[in-house]
Coordinates of C-alpha atoms in Angstrom, one line a residue:
Chain A
X86 CA 84.3 118.5 112.2
X87 CA 83.9 120.7 109.2
X88 CA 86.9 119.1 107.6
X89 CA 85.4 115.7 108.2
X90 CA 82.0 116.5 106.6
X91 CA 84.0 118.0 103.7
X92 CA 85.9 114.7 103.2
X93 CA 82.6 112.8 103.3
X94 CA 81.2 115.1 100.6
X95 CA 84.2 114.4 98.3
X96 CA 84.1 110.6 98.9
X97 CA 80.3 110.7 98.2
X98 CA 80.9 112.6 94.9
X99 CA 83.6 110.0 93.9
X100 CA 81.2 107.1 94.6
X101 CA 78.3 108.8 92.7
X102 CA 80.6 109.6 89.8
X103 CA 81.7 105.9 89.7
X104 CA 78.1 104.7 89.8
X105 CA 76.7 106.9 87.0
X106 CA 79.8 106.3 84.8
X107 CA 78.3 103.2 83.1
X108 CA 75.4 105.3 81.8
X109 CA 77.8 107.9 80.3
X110 CA 80.1 105.6 78.2
X111 CA 78.4 106.9 75.0
X112 CA 79.2 110.4 75.9
X113 CA 82.7 109.7 77.3
X114 CA 83.9 107.7 74.3
X115 CA 82.4 109.8 71.5
X116 CA 85.2 111.5 69.5
X117 CA 84.2 114.9 68.2
X118 CA 87.0 116.5 66.0
X119 CA 85.2 119.8 65.9
X120 CA 85.6 120.3 69.6
X121 CA 89.3 119.6 70.3
X122 CA 91.0 120.8 73.4
X123 CA 88.3 123.4 74.4
X124 CA 88.9 125.0 77.7
X125 CA 86.4 124.9 80.5
X126 CA 85.6 128.5 79.8
X127 CA 84.5 127.8 76.3
X128 CA 82.7 124.5 76.5
X129 CA 80.7 122.6 79.1
X130 CA 81.6 122.4 82.8
X131 CA 85.2 121.1 82.3
X132 CA 86.1 121.5 78.6
X133 CA 87.1 118.8 76.1
X134 CA 90.2 116.6 75.7
X135 CA 92.5 116.0 72.7
X136 CA 89.9 114.0 70.9
X137 CA 87.0 116.3 71.6
X138 CA 85.5 114.1 74.3
X139 CA 83.8 116.0 77.2
X140 CA 86.1 116.0 80.2
X141 CA 83.3 115.7 82.8
X142 CA 82.3 112.3 81.3
X143 CA 85.9 111.1 81.0
X144 CA 86.4 112.1 84.7
X145 CA 83.4 110.0 85.7
X146 CA 84.7 107.1 83.7
X147 CA 88.1 107.5 85.5
X148 CA 86.3 107.6 88.8
X149 CA 84.7 104.3 88.0
X150 CA 88.1 102.8 87.2
X151 CA 89.7 104.0 90.4
X152 CA 86.8 103.0 92.6
X153 CA 86.7 99.5 91.1
X154 CA 90.4 98.9 91.3
X155 CA 90.6 100.3 94.9
X156 CA 87.6 98.1 96.0
X157 CA 89.0 94.9 94.4
X158 CA 92.6 95.4 95.5
X159 CA 91.7 96.3 99.1
X160 CA 89.0 93.7 99.3
X161 CA 91.1 90.8 98.0
X162 CA 94.4 91.7 99.7
X163 CA 92.7 92.5 103.0
X164 CA 90.9 89.1 103.0
X165 CA 93.9 87.0 102.0
X166 CA 96.3 89.0 104.2
X167 CA 94.1 88.8 107.3
X168 CA 93.4 85.1 106.8
X169 CA 97.1 84.3 106.4
X170 CA 98.2 86.6 109.2
X171 CA 95.6 85.1 111.7
X172 CA 96.4 81.5 110.8
X173 CA 100.1 82.2 111.0
X174 CA 99.9 83.7 114.5
X175 CA 97.4 81.2 115.8
X176 CA 98.9 78.0 114.4
X177 CA 102.6 78.9 115.0
X178 CA 105.3 76.4 114.1
X179 CA 106.7 76.0 110.6
X180 CA 103.7 77.7 109.0
X181 CA 104.3 80.8 111.1
X182 CA 108.0 80.7 110.3
X183 CA 107.5 80.4 106.6
X184 CA 104.8 83.2 106.6
X185 CA 107.1 85.5 108.5
X186 CA 109.9 84.7 106.0
X187 CA 107.7 85.5 103.0
X188 CA 106.5 88.7 104.6
X189 CA 110.1 89.8 105.2
X190 CA 111.0 88.9 101.7
X191 CA 108.2 91.0 100.3
X192 CA 109.1 94.0 102.5
X193 CA 112.6 93.9 101.1
X194 CA 111.3 95.1 97.7
X195 CA 110.2 98.8 97.4
X196 CA 106.4 98.4 96.9
X197 CA 105.8 100.6 93.9
X198 CA 108.8 99.1 92.1
X199 CA 107.6 95.6 92.7
X200 CA 104.2 96.6 91.3
X201 CA 105.9 98.2 88.3
X202 CA 107.9 95.0 87.7
X203 CA 104.9 92.8 88.0
X204 CA 102.7 95.0 85.7
X205 CA 105.6 95.0 83.2
X206 CA 105.9 91.3 83.2
X207 CA 102.2 90.5 83.3
X208 CA 101.3 93.1 80.6
X209 CA 99.1 96.2 80.8
X210 CA 95.4 95.9 81.5
X211 CA 93.0 96.4 84.4
X212 CA 93.0 92.7 85.5
X213 CA 96.7 92.5 85.6
X214 CA 96.9 95.8 87.4
X215 CA 94.6 94.5 90.2
X216 CA 96.7 91.3 90.3
X217 CA 100.0 93.2 90.6
X218 CA 98.6 95.5 93.4
X219 CA 97.1 92.6 95.3
X220 CA 100.4 90.6 95.2
X221 CA 102.1 93.7 96.7
X222 CA 99.2 94.7 99.0
X223 CA 98.3 91.6 101.0
X224 CA 101.6 91.7 103.0
X225 CA 100.6 94.8 105.1
X226 CA 97.3 93.2 106.2
X227 CA 99.0 89.9 107.0
X228 CA 101.6 91.6 109.1
X229 CA 99.0 93.6 111.0
X230 CA 96.6 90.6 111.5
X231 CA 99.5 88.4 112.6
X232 CA 100.8 91.0 115.2
X233 CA 97.3 91.6 116.6
X234 CA 96.4 87.9 116.8
X235 CA 99.6 87.2 118.6
X236 CA 98.6 89.6 121.4
X237 CA 94.9 88.6 121.4
X238 CA 95.8 84.9 121.6
X239 CA 96.6 85.1 125.3
X240 CA 93.5 87.2 126.2
X241 CA 91.2 85.6 128.8
X242 CA 88.2 85.2 126.6
X243 CA 90.3 83.2 124.1
X244 CA 91.9 81.1 126.8
X245 CA 88.4 80.5 128.2
X246 CA 87.1 79.4 124.9
X247 CA 90.0 77.1 124.4
X248 CA 89.5 75.6 127.9
X249 CA 85.8 75.0 127.0
X250 CA 87.0 73.0 123.9
X251 CA 85.8 75.4 121.3
X252 CA 87.2 74.6 117.8
X253 CA 90.1 76.6 116.4
X254 CA 88.0 77.7 113.6
X255 CA 85.3 79.2 115.8
X256 CA 87.9 80.8 118.0
X257 CA 89.5 82.5 115.1
X258 CA 86.2 83.5 113.5
X259 CA 84.1 84.5 116.5
X260 CA 86.6 85.4 119.2
X261 CA 89.6 87.0 117.4
X262 CA 88.4 88.3 114.0
X263 CA 85.9 90.8 115.5
X264 CA 88.6 92.4 117.6
X265 CA 90.8 92.7 114.5
X266 CA 88.1 94.8 112.8
X267 CA 89.1 98.2 114.1
X268 CA 92.8 98.2 113.1
X269 CA 92.0 96.5 109.8
X270 CA 89.4 99.1 108.9
X271 CA 92.0 101.8 109.5
X272 CA 94.6 100.0 107.4
X273 CA 92.0 99.4 104.7
X274 CA 91.1 103.1 104.5
X275 CA 94.7 104.1 103.9
X276 CA 94.9 101.1 101.6
X277 CA 92.1 102.6 99.5
X278 CA 94.1 105.8 99.2
X279 CA 97.2 103.8 98.4
X280 CA 95.4 101.8 95.7
X281 CA 93.9 104.9 94.1
X282 CA 97.4 106.5 93.9
X283 CA 99.0 103.2 92.6
X284 CA 96.3 102.7 90.0
X285 CA 96.7 106.2 88.7
X286 CA 100.5 106.0 88.9
X287 CA 100.8 102.8 86.9
X288 CA 98.3 104.1 84.4
X289 CA 100.3 107.3 84.2
X290 CA 103.3 105.2 83.4
X291 CA 101.3 103.4 80.7
X292 CA 101.2 100.1 82.6
X293 CA 97.5 100.2 83.8
X294 CA 94.2 100.9 82.1
X295 CA 94.4 100.9 78.3
X296 CA 92.4 103.2 75.9
X297 CA 89.6 103.9 75.3
X298 CA 88.9 103.2 79.0
X299 CA 89.7 106.2 81.1
X300 CA 91.8 106.4 84.2
X301 CA 92.8 109.7 86.0
X302 CA 96.4 108.6 85.6
X303 CA 96.2 107.9 81.9
X304 CA 94.3 111.2 81.4
X305 CA 97.2 113.0 83.0
X306 CA 99.7 111.1 80.9
X307 CA 97.8 112.0 77.6
X308 CA 97.2 115.5 78.8
X309 CA 100.8 116.2 79.6
X310 CA 101.5 116.5 75.9
X311 CA 99.2 119.5 75.7
X312 CA 100.4 121.1 78.9
X313 CA 101.4 124.3 77.1
X314 CA 98.1 124.8 75.2
X315 CA 95.5 123.1 77.3
X316 CA 96.6 122.7 80.9
X317 CA 93.0 121.8 82.0
X318 CA 93.7 118.3 80.5
X319 CA 96.1 117.7 83.4
X320 CA 94.6 120.0 86.0
X321 CA 91.1 118.5 86.0
X322 CA 92.0 114.9 86.6
X323 CA 95.0 115.9 88.8
X324 CA 93.1 118.0 91.2
X325 CA 90.2 115.5 91.3
X326 CA 92.6 112.7 92.2
X327 CA 94.3 114.9 94.8
X328 CA 91.0 115.8 96.4
X329 CA 89.8 112.1 96.6
X330 CA 93.1 111.0 98.1
X331 CA 93.0 113.9 100.6
X332 CA 89.5 113.0 101.6
X333 CA 90.2 109.3 102.1
X334 CA 93.4 110.0 104.1
X335 CA 91.5 112.6 106.2
X336 CA 88.8 110.0 106.8
X337 CA 91.4 107.5 107.8
X338 CA 92.9 109.9 110.3
X339 CA 89.5 110.6 111.8
X340 CA 88.7 106.9 112.0
X341 CA 91.9 106.3 113.8
X342 CA 91.2 109.1 116.3
X343 CA 87.7 107.7 116.8
X344 CA 88.7 104.1 117.2
X345 CA 91.7 105.1 119.2
X346 CA 94.1 102.5 117.8
X347 CA 97.8 103.0 118.4
X348 CA 99.9 102.2 115.4
Chain B
X219 CA 129.4 91.8 117.3
X220 CA 127.0 88.8 117.1
X221 CA 124.2 91.2 116.2
X222 CA 126.4 92.6 113.3
X223 CA 127.0 89.1 111.9
X224 CA 123.3 88.3 112.2
X225 CA 122.5 91.6 110.4
X226 CA 124.9 90.7 107.6
X227 CA 123.6 87.2 107.2
X228 CA 120.1 88.6 107.1
X229 CA 121.1 91.1 104.4
X230 CA 122.7 88.5 102.2
X231 CA 119.6 86.3 102.5
X232 CA 117.4 89.2 101.4
X233 CA 119.7 89.9 98.5
X234 CA 119.6 86.3 97.5
X235 CA 115.7 86.4 97.6
X236 CA 115.8 89.6 95.5
X237 CA 118.1 88.1 92.8
X238 CA 116.0 84.9 92.7
X239 CA 112.8 86.9 92.4
X240 CA 114.3 88.8 89.5
X241 CA 115.3 85.5 87.9
X242 CA 111.8 84.2 88.2
X243 CA 110.3 87.4 86.8
X244 CA 112.8 87.2 83.9
X245 CA 111.5 83.8 83.0
X246 CA 107.8 84.7 83.5
X247 CA 108.1 87.6 81.2
X248 CA 106.1 87.1 78.0
X249 CA 108.0 86.7 74.7
X250 CA 111.1 84.6 74.1
X251 CA 114.2 86.8 74.2
X252 CA 115.5 84.9 71.2
X253 CA 112.3 85.7 69.3
X254 CA 112.6 89.4 70.2
X255 CA 116.3 89.5 69.2
X256 CA 115.7 87.7 65.9
X257 CA 112.8 89.9 65.1
X258 CA 115.3 92.7 64.4
X259 CA 118.0 90.8 62.5
X260 CA 116.7 88.3 59.9
X261 CA 118.9 85.4 58.8
X262 CA 120.5 84.6 62.1
X263 CA 120.7 81.0 63.3
X264 CA 118.1 80.6 66.1
X265 CA 119.7 77.5 67.6
X266 CA 123.1 79.1 67.7
X267 CA 121.8 82.2 69.4
X268 CA 120.0 80.1 71.9
X269 CA 123.2 78.3 72.6
X270 CA 125.2 81.5 72.9
X271 CA 122.7 82.9 75.4
X272 CA 122.7 79.6 77.3
X273 CA 118.9 79.2 76.9
X274 CA 119.3 75.5 75.7
X275 CA 120.4 74.5 79.2
X276 CA 118.3 73.4 82.1
X277 CA 116.5 76.0 84.2
X278 CA 118.5 75.0 87.3
X279 CA 121.8 75.4 85.4
X280 CA 120.6 78.8 84.0
X281 CA 119.7 79.9 87.6
X282 CA 123.2 78.9 88.9
X283 CA 124.7 80.7 85.9
X284 CA 122.6 83.8 86.6
X285 CA 123.5 83.9 90.3
X286 CA 127.2 83.6 89.4
X287 CA 126.8 86.3 86.7
X288 CA 125.2 88.7 89.1
X289 CA 128.1 88.3 91.6
X290 CA 130.6 88.7 88.9
X291 CA 129.0 91.8 87.4
X292 CA 127.6 90.1 84.3
X293 CA 124.0 91.2 84.4
X294 CA 123.1 90.1 80.9
X295 CA 122.7 92.0 77.6
X296 CA 120.2 94.7 76.7
X297 CA 118.1 93.5 73.8
X298 CA 117.6 97.1 72.5
X299 CA 121.0 98.7 73.1
X300 CA 123.1 95.5 72.5
X301 CA 125.3 96.5 75.5
X302 CA 125.9 95.0 78.9
X303 CA 123.0 95.8 81.3
X304 CA 125.3 96.8 84.1
X305 CA 127.1 99.4 82.1
X306 CA 123.8 100.9 80.9
X307 CA 122.3 101.2 84.4
X308 CA 125.5 102.4 86.1
X309 CA 125.5 105.2 83.5
X310 CA 122.1 106.3 84.6
X311 CA 122.5 105.8 88.3
X312 CA 124.2 109.2 89.2
X313 CA 121.3 111.2 87.8
X314 CA 118.8 109.3 90.0
X315 CA 121.0 109.5 93.1
X316 CA 121.5 113.2 92.6
X317 CA 117.7 113.6 92.4
X318 CA 117.1 111.5 95.5
X319 CA 119.7 113.3 97.6
X320 CA 118.3 116.7 96.6
X321 CA 114.8 115.5 97.4
X322 CA 115.8 114.3 100.8
X323 CA 117.7 117.6 101.5
X324 CA 114.6 119.6 100.5
X325 CA 112.4 117.3 102.6
X326 CA 114.5 117.8 105.7
X327 CA 114.7 121.6 105.1
X328 CA 110.9 121.7 105.1
X329 CA 110.2 119.1 107.8
X330 CA 112.6 120.2 110.4
X331 CA 111.2 123.7 111.1
X332 CA 107.6 122.6 110.5
X333 CA 107.8 119.6 112.8
X334 CA 109.4 121.6 115.6
X335 CA 106.9 124.4 115.3
X336 CA 104.0 122.0 115.3
X337 CA 105.3 120.1 118.3
X338 CA 106.1 123.3 120.3
X339 CA 102.7 124.9 119.5
X340 CA 100.7 121.7 119.9
X341 CA 97.0 122.4 119.2
X342 CA 97.5 126.0 118.2
X343 CA 97.0 127.4 114.6
X344 CA 100.7 126.8 113.8
X345 CA 100.3 123.1 114.5
X346 CA 97.1 122.9 112.5
X347 CA 98.6 124.6 109.5
X348 CA 101.7 122.4 109.6
X349 CA 99.5 119.3 109.8
X350 CA 97.3 120.5 107.0
X351 CA 100.4 120.9 104.9
X352 CA 101.5 117.4 105.8
X353 CA 98.1 115.9 104.9
X354 CA 98.1 117.7 101.5
X355 CA 101.7 116.7 100.9
X356 CA 100.9 113.1 101.5
X357 CA 97.9 113.2 99.3
X358 CA 99.4 114.8 96.2
X359 CA 101.1 112.3 93.9
X360 CA 104.2 113.3 91.9
X361 CA 102.5 113.0 88.6
X362 CA 100.0 115.6 89.8
X363 CA 102.3 117.9 91.6
X364 CA 104.9 117.8 88.9
X365 CA 102.7 119.0 86.0
X366 CA 101.1 121.7 88.3
X367 CA 104.6 123.0 89.1
X368 CA 105.5 122.9 85.4
X369 CA 102.3 124.9 84.5
X370 CA 102.7 127.5 87.2
X371 CA 106.5 128.0 87.5
X372 CA 107.9 126.8 84.1
X373 CA 105.1 127.7 81.6
X374 CA 103.4 130.7 83.1
X375 CA 106.4 132.4 84.8
X376 CA 109.3 130.8 82.9
X377 CA 111.4 130.6 86.0
X378 CA 112.5 127.0 85.5
X379 CA 112.9 124.7 82.5
X380 CA 110.0 122.3 81.7
X381 CA 112.2 119.2 81.5
X382 CA 115.7 117.8 81.2
X383 CA 118.6 118.3 83.6
X384 CA 121.1 120.5 81.6
X385 CA 119.7 124.0 82.3
X386 CA 120.7 125.7 85.5
X387 CA 118.2 125.1 88.3
X388 CA 116.7 122.3 86.3
X389 CA 116.9 120.1 89.3
X390 CA 114.6 122.3 91.4
X391 CA 111.2 121.3 90.2
X392 CA 111.9 117.5 90.1
X393 CA 113.5 117.6 93.5
X394 CA 110.5 119.5 95.0
X395 CA 108.1 117.0 93.3
X396 CA 109.9 114.0 94.7
X397 CA 110.6 115.6 98.1
X398 CA 107.1 116.8 99.0
X399 CA 105.6 113.5 100.1
X400 CA 108.7 112.7 102.2
X401 CA 108.6 116.2 103.7
X402 CA 105.0 115.6 104.8
X403 CA 105.7 112.2 106.3
X404 CA 108.8 113.5 108.1
X405 CA 106.9 116.5 109.5
X406 CA 104.3 114.2 111.0
X407 CA 106.9 111.8 112.4
X408 CA 109.1 114.5 113.8
X409 CA 106.1 116.2 115.6
X410 CA 105.0 112.8 117.0
X411 CA 108.5 111.8 118.3
X412 CA 109.2 115.3 119.7
X413 CA 105.9 115.3 121.6
X414 CA 106.9 111.9 123.0
X415 CA 110.3 113.0 124.3
X416 CA 109.2 116.5 125.4
X417 CA 107.4 114.9 128.4
X418 CA 110.4 112.8 129.5
X419 CA 112.2 113.4 132.8
X420 CA 115.5 114.5 131.4
X421 CA 113.8 117.4 129.6
X422 CA 112.2 118.5 132.8
X423 CA 115.6 118.2 134.5
X424 CA 117.2 120.3 131.8
X425 CA 114.5 123.0 132.1
X426 CA 114.8 123.0 135.9
X427 CA 118.5 123.5 135.6
X428 CA 117.7 126.7 133.7
X429 CA 118.8 125.5 130.2
X430 CA 117.3 127.9 127.6
X431 CA 114.2 126.6 125.8
X432 CA 115.9 126.6 122.4
X433 CA 118.9 124.6 123.7
X434 CA 116.5 122.1 125.4
X435 CA 114.8 121.6 122.1
X436 CA 117.8 121.3 119.8
X437 CA 120.4 119.7 122.1
X438 CA 118.2 117.5 124.2
X439 CA 114.9 116.7 122.6
X440 CA 115.8 116.7 118.9
X441 CA 118.8 114.5 119.4
X442 CA 116.6 111.7 120.8
X443 CA 113.7 112.4 118.5
X444 CA 116.0 111.9 115.5
X445 CA 116.6 108.2 116.0
X446 CA 113.2 107.0 114.9
X447 CA 113.4 109.5 112.1
X448 CA 116.5 107.8 110.8
X449 CA 114.8 104.4 110.5
X450 CA 111.8 106.0 108.9
X451 CA 114.1 107.7 106.3
X452 CA 115.5 104.3 105.4
X453 CA 112.1 102.8 105.0
X454 CA 110.9 105.8 103.0
X455 CA 113.8 105.3 100.6
X456 CA 111.7 102.6 98.9
X457 CA 108.8 105.0 98.3
X458 CA 111.4 107.6 97.2
X459 CA 113.0 105.3 94.6
X460 CA 109.5 104.3 93.3
X461 CA 108.6 108.0 93.2
X462 CA 111.8 108.7 91.3
X463 CA 110.4 106.5 88.4
X464 CA 107.4 108.8 88.2
X465 CA 109.2 112.1 88.7
X466 CA 111.8 111.2 86.1
X467 CA 109.0 110.3 83.6
X468 CA 107.3 113.7 84.3
X469 CA 110.4 115.8 83.9
X470 CA 112.3 113.6 81.3
X471 CA 115.1 113.3 83.9
X472 CA 117.6 110.9 82.4
X473 CA 117.9 108.6 85.4
X474 CA 117.4 104.9 86.2
X475 CA 113.6 105.3 86.5
X476 CA 113.2 106.8 83.0
X477 CA 115.4 104.0 81.6
X478 CA 113.2 101.5 83.4
X479 CA 110.0 102.8 81.8
X480 CA 111.6 103.2 78.4
X481 CA 112.8 99.6 78.6
X482 CA 109.4 98.3 79.7
X483 CA 107.9 100.0 76.6
X484 CA 110.6 98.4 74.4
X485 CA 110.1 95.0 76.1
X486 CA 113.8 95.0 76.9
X487 CA 113.3 92.7 79.9
X488 CA 117.0 92.1 80.8
X489 CA 117.4 95.8 81.2
X490 CA 114.1 96.2 83.0
X491 CA 115.0 93.6 85.6
X492 CA 118.6 94.8 85.8
X493 CA 117.3 98.3 86.8
X494 CA 114.9 96.8 89.3
X495 CA 117.7 94.6 90.7
X496 CA 120.1 97.5 91.2
X497 CA 117.4 99.8 92.8
X498 CA 116.3 97.0 95.2
X499 CA 119.9 96.1 96.1
X500 CA 120.6 99.7 96.8
X501 CA 117.5 100.0 99.0
X502 CA 118.3 96.8 100.9
X503 CA 121.9 97.9 101.6
X504 CA 121.0 101.4 102.7
X505 CA 118.4 100.0 105.1
X506 CA 120.8 97.5 106.6
X507 CA 123.6 100.1 107.0
X508 CA 121.1 102.5 108.6
X509 CA 120.1 99.8 111.1
X510 CA 123.8 99.3 111.9
X511 CA 124.2 103.0 112.3
X512 CA 121.1 103.1 114.5
X513 CA 122.6 100.5 116.8
X514 CA 125.8 102.4 117.0
X515 CA 124.1 105.8 117.7
X516 CA 121.8 104.6 120.4
X517 CA 123.7 103.2 123.4
X518 CA 120.5 101.7 124.8
X519 CA 120.2 99.2 121.9
X520 CA 124.0 98.6 121.8
X521 CA 124.1 97.7 125.5
X522 CA 120.9 95.7 125.2
X523 CA 122.6 93.6 122.5
X524 CA 125.8 92.9 124.4
X525 CA 124.2 92.6 127.8
X526 CA 121.4 90.2 127.1
X527 CA 122.4 88.7 123.8

């Protein structure tokens, strides 16, 4: 229980940081060459980076990036994936066969590698990053929604609705979708952790967010050059990133235990 | 036998999809390869170069040519190195494979004892500690763990080199970085699958016959718990190969992943897609071979296949 409230606290901090970041852009982007690479012990709460910008404001700006990317990627890929998966299972026939084929084809690629390839071809930038992660991400939701719908399709309440002549759309929307909610919520929680890691990873590789915008991944990338003299450039965003992912994963575990869904 | 043929046909289909996907990506990539190549050498005939590269032909013909080339080992030319793509990526492959094998070995060395201890002491502090380790291991990405290890073990203590692969023990930090996430997932999986089999009848029988507890665990339970782990290991290979790209970037490890990122930055698309093609083909083949091995190792699946088709 303590662990869970602890993870709530971290997630709360992440959200607050992301929300206040737009008010801090002036501070986060102001270069001050008199204050280069100051350690947290000498300046402010978290020190300054290689251009003299305060780390705490950069960190908030990175929180904003990761939160937006995670929200967009999970929101879009969960909606598209669920819709396709449900339709595929419920309609069956050639549509189901082709969807299953596409899902299998996507699963044949290692995920991160496919995202790297797409980001490389599309070019760097936050929009393309979201696009690349969504193209890779919808498959998991589609597979889950398809599997769940297949088993729900023969439940009595669905058969009863069918016998009463309820339209397909209403059955999917009112009788099947609400029952998909629990497993999808768990998948989406882990999806948020995955999107945060992927955004930071691609930005670390130079394929994501471009300067002057901050991402925790690009902060680590830039900071790695000063690892001998100013390790806080890597440690501050690195530990923050780790804590956020840890909290989201822990939250997902707790959610799964509570909703008691077998994987 | 039927199942094996089906498996092989499935594998070939997937390989065809991968090759086609790479061809599509190659043509979606921004910038005309001829333009990029001419950018470096002024005075060359654009039309001639286009003809030499076969870019004046129809897309369908280019696609057939590409498929044929991939099968024949002609994977195109690197724009930056002016060398065949296949030669370049095969030069870098051993470093990546070494790293991956070492990472898997480290992951198994960590996960095996932790998973067993956690399952045997379910609910006790040993279990909770192991699961906490697993949660942290799953949550710490390579580009965070790598630099932390460098700061603590290479910079502060000087026990290991900061980067490269030539110094003795240079492999240790990269392999730990890459193997940690896998170790965490394996620990969780091993615990879960051990807990499942530990309640089975044959375990109770073995215990009733007076077989020692350690023998029950290792000879009876672990053997059966291993099968799902094998499949998981194959699926995790994808994450491992993706992770290798990041780990190699962190440690300047001269493998395929580093080549991939360098080529992306140089806009050397034939090399980028060649590297992706090779890694994906490797992943697909290993997974299919594992599935065949899985069939062979588990008589229940084997008999099911032959008995009921």
